[in-house]
């Protein structure tokens, strides 16, 4: 049992999916969301939506996303807390996907009284990440993600869900990918020790096929 944002003990479960870009966190988050009635909070998705919708936040964060840099911690923490507040009581907790990425973000969450029950650490080879990134596509309309090698759409370059055209993410270019991987290695990986010390971190082999990773998470 964790505490909700009002600090009350509640039957909610919060978990974090930790791992490098394209390690499958988003795909598994969607599965956990449906199976356990938890709400996915993907900071990457929240930021991309803000940029696309040209909101004030979008204007502030655009340059970081374009260059593959981390958005400042205060902006990131605020958008996460705001998105948690907007969720109705129907959710039994939150799946943080791509958040936290820095120690101050993790500490900020803790300071706000958000307790974490479980951190799933997605372990995957850099070479496999690079291969996956090069074949990742996203629907230009509904933003559903595909991998043209491992989970292709039924019709080439057409979204199964809304028939929108598939494109590559603007930050999936070799130079930006290199920057995002460096940030993961130098900054985000420190969270592994942080959460391992709290004895809530579980390692999974994220290089396995989607279904097998799903089963590993289910077992945890
Ligand atoms: P993602 O979709 O998780 O790969 O995130 C895309 C981009 O959004 C990252 O390259 C960062 O610019 C930004 N971003 C996402 N999550 C965070 C975070 N927790 N802290 C800082 N920047 C983030």
XYZ file of C-alpha atoms and ligand atoms in Angstrom:
243
model
C 0.000 0.000 0.000
C 1.192 3.449 -0.870
C 0.086 6.978 -0.086
C -1.878 9.044 -2.559
C -1.061 12.684 -3.393
C -3.109 13.846 -0.411
C -0.845 11.776 1.858
C -3.569 9.283 2.775
C -2.806 5.555 2.991
C -4.530 4.070 -0.001
C -4.724 0.709 -1.720
C -2.687 2.040 -4.616
C 0.469 0.639 -6.140
C 3.005 2.835 -7.881
C 5.724 1.365 -10.030
C 8.597 2.638 -12.099
C 9.861 1.192 -15.374
C 13.551 1.993 -15.631
C 15.589 1.363 -18.768
C 17.315 2.896 -21.796
C 15.379 4.314 -24.772
C 13.556 1.657 -26.788
C 13.987 -1.046 -24.161
C 10.237 -1.786 -24.312
C 9.062 0.218 -21.281
C 6.195 1.882 -23.161
C 4.934 -1.394 -24.636
C 4.963 -3.142 -21.257
C 3.423 -0.106 -19.527
C 0.398 -0.395 -21.824
C 0.035 -4.061 -20.875
C 0.339 -3.363 -17.123
C -2.113 -0.466 -17.438
C -4.827 -2.737 -18.823
C -4.074 -5.821 -16.742
C -3.859 -4.102 -13.340
C -5.890 -0.907 -13.776
C -2.887 1.329 -13.189
C -2.368 4.576 -15.092
C 0.686 5.029 -17.315
C 2.533 8.307 -16.884
C 5.034 8.633 -19.743
C 6.957 11.891 -19.467
C 8.240 11.504 -23.038
C 4.656 11.231 -24.309
C 3.473 14.159 -22.148
C 6.302 16.335 -23.483
C 5.756 15.299 -27.125
C 2.023 16.062 -26.806
C 2.790 19.474 -25.309
C 5.167 20.249 -28.202
C 2.648 19.083 -30.829
C -0.162 21.058 -29.217
C 2.137 24.120 -28.958
C 1.275 24.748 -25.315
C 3.348 27.011 -23.050
C 5.066 23.926 -21.644
C 5.619 22.657 -25.186
C 7.444 25.882 -26.095
C 9.651 25.538 -23.017
C 10.637 21.905 -23.572
C 10.882 21.760 -27.377
C 14.598 22.561 -27.527
C 15.462 19.812 -25.037
C 13.527 17.163 -26.961
C 14.917 18.295 -30.301
C 18.497 17.971 -29.050
C 17.930 14.813 -27.016
C 18.700 16.614 -23.738
C 16.956 16.009 -20.454
C 14.227 18.504 -19.600
C 14.997 20.380 -16.327
C 13.906 18.526 -13.192
C 11.398 21.133 -11.927
C 9.450 21.162 -15.208
C 9.487 17.376 -15.344
C 8.344 16.873 -11.771
C 5.550 19.435 -12.220
C 4.144 17.773 -15.322
C 4.159 14.389 -13.579
C 2.371 15.689 -10.466
C -0.134 17.558 -12.628
C -0.901 14.482 -14.683
C -1.336 12.408 -11.470
C -3.813 14.980 -10.135
C -5.882 14.802 -13.319
C -6.439 11.069 -13.004
C -9.749 10.085 -11.493
C -9.907 7.800 -8.449
C -10.608 4.828 -10.737
C -6.885 4.178 -11.098
C -5.235 1.865 -8.554
C -1.893 3.613 -8.958
C 0.661 4.774 -11.494
C 3.225 3.267 -13.831
C 6.003 5.784 -14.319
C 7.532 5.229 -17.743
C 10.689 7.230 -18.498
C 10.443 8.957 -15.127
C 12.328 9.525 -12.896
C 15.504 9.877 -14.938
C 17.638 11.773 -12.397
C 18.235 11.494 -8.657
C 16.576 14.894 -7.941
C 13.459 13.688 -9.809
C 13.364 10.507 -7.705
C 13.879 12.504 -4.527
C 11.252 15.058 -5.613
C 8.719 12.263 -5.978
C 9.587 10.959 -2.533
C 9.347 14.481 -1.022
C 5.823 14.755 -2.419
C 4.898 11.593 -0.505
C 4.554 9.383 -3.567
C 5.645 5.934 -2.410
C 7.044 3.452 -4.911
C 6.346 -0.254 -4.418
C 8.357 -1.648 -7.292
C 10.996 -0.637 -9.831
C 11.422 -2.856 -12.888
C 14.910 -2.512 -14.339
C 14.936 -3.249 -18.102
C 18.360 -4.691 -18.936
C 19.296 -4.757 -22.614
C 22.458 -4.582 -24.775
C 23.274 -1.228 -26.382
C 23.584 -2.960 -29.764
C 20.043 -4.311 -29.444
C 18.726 -0.869 -28.440
C 20.345 0.688 -31.507
C 18.844 -1.964 -33.754
C 15.376 -1.437 -32.267
C 15.645 2.356 -32.482
C 16.454 2.228 -36.174
C 13.293 0.240 -36.883
C 10.917 2.154 -34.576
C 8.030 3.965 -36.271
C 5.255 6.099 -34.819
C 1.810 6.926 -36.220
C 1.715 10.584 -37.204
C -1.955 10.760 -36.152
C -2.659 8.593 -33.058
C 1.012 8.201 -31.981
C 0.828 4.379 -31.687
C 4.310 2.892 -31.860
C 5.467 0.083 -34.144
C 8.684 -1.707 -34.825
C 8.879 -2.605 -38.491
C 11.008 -5.694 -37.685
C 9.399 -7.038 -34.507
C 5.834 -5.683 -34.436
C 5.093 -4.380 -37.965
C 1.747 -2.904 -39.032
C -0.471 -5.048 -41.296
C 0.081 -2.632 -44.210
C 3.535 -1.101 -44.726
C 3.790 2.407 -43.205
C 0.072 2.521 -42.318
C -1.238 2.517 -38.742
C -3.469 -0.507 -37.926
C -5.517 1.572 -35.508
C -6.302 4.779 -37.418
C -4.754 4.305 -40.908
C -2.460 7.274 -40.224
C 0.950 7.425 -41.927
C 3.868 6.005 -39.930
C 6.946 8.191 -39.472
C 10.144 8.044 -37.433
C 10.395 9.968 -34.179
C 12.363 13.191 -34.705
C 14.753 12.263 -31.891
C 15.472 8.770 -33.294
C 18.435 10.004 -35.364
C 21.953 8.567 -34.776
C 23.397 11.741 -33.154
C 20.425 12.324 -30.843
C 20.237 8.635 -29.966
C 23.914 8.761 -28.931
C 23.140 11.713 -26.632
C 20.115 9.996 -25.090
C 22.127 6.821 -24.462
C 24.911 8.857 -22.811
C 22.391 10.514 -20.496
C 21.024 7.114 -19.608
C 24.470 5.713 -18.790
C 25.800 8.767 -16.953
C 22.693 10.041 -15.167
C 19.734 7.665 -15.116
C 21.672 4.524 -14.255
C 22.464 6.059 -10.841
C 18.847 5.334 -10.002
C 19.563 1.612 -10.185
C 21.728 1.838 -7.043
C 19.265 4.263 -5.427
C 16.350 1.860 -5.762
C 18.392 -1.317 -5.276
C 19.432 0.042 -1.864
C 15.731 0.426 -1.065
C 15.298 -3.274 -2.001
C 12.451 -2.561 -4.436
C 14.349 -3.051 -7.714
C 13.855 -6.135 -9.894
C 15.997 -6.841 -12.964
C 14.427 -8.230 -16.118
C 15.946 -9.341 -19.409
C 14.417 -6.766 -21.784
C 16.184 -8.310 -24.774
C 13.651 -11.147 -24.828
C 10.579 -11.063 -27.099
C 7.669 -8.864 -25.903
C 5.547 -11.801 -24.664
C 8.377 -13.238 -22.562
C 9.148 -9.855 -20.983
C 5.434 -9.500 -20.255
C 5.485 -12.863 -18.457
C 8.570 -11.907 -16.430
C 6.806 -8.733 -15.277
C 3.651 -10.670 -14.476
C 5.674 -13.059 -12.312
C 7.205 -10.159 -10.399
P 11.281 9.232 -24.130
O 10.022 9.171 -24.920
O 11.113 8.654 -22.755
O 12.456 8.655 -24.869
O 11.596 10.799 -23.906
C 11.768 11.689 -24.991
C 12.449 12.958 -24.500
O 11.638 13.619 -23.517
C 13.803 12.755 -23.804
O 14.867 12.649 -24.732
C 13.894 14.021 -22.969
O 14.220 15.146 -23.762
C 12.447 14.204 -22.503
N 12.180 13.473 -21.238
C 11.340 12.427 -21.081
N 11.296 12.041 -19.801
C 12.140 12.837 -19.133
C 12.550 12.921 -17.760
N 12.069 12.082 -16.827
N 13.449 13.878 -17.423
C 13.916 14.752 -18.346
N 13.603 14.716 -19.649
C 12.715 13.771 -20.054
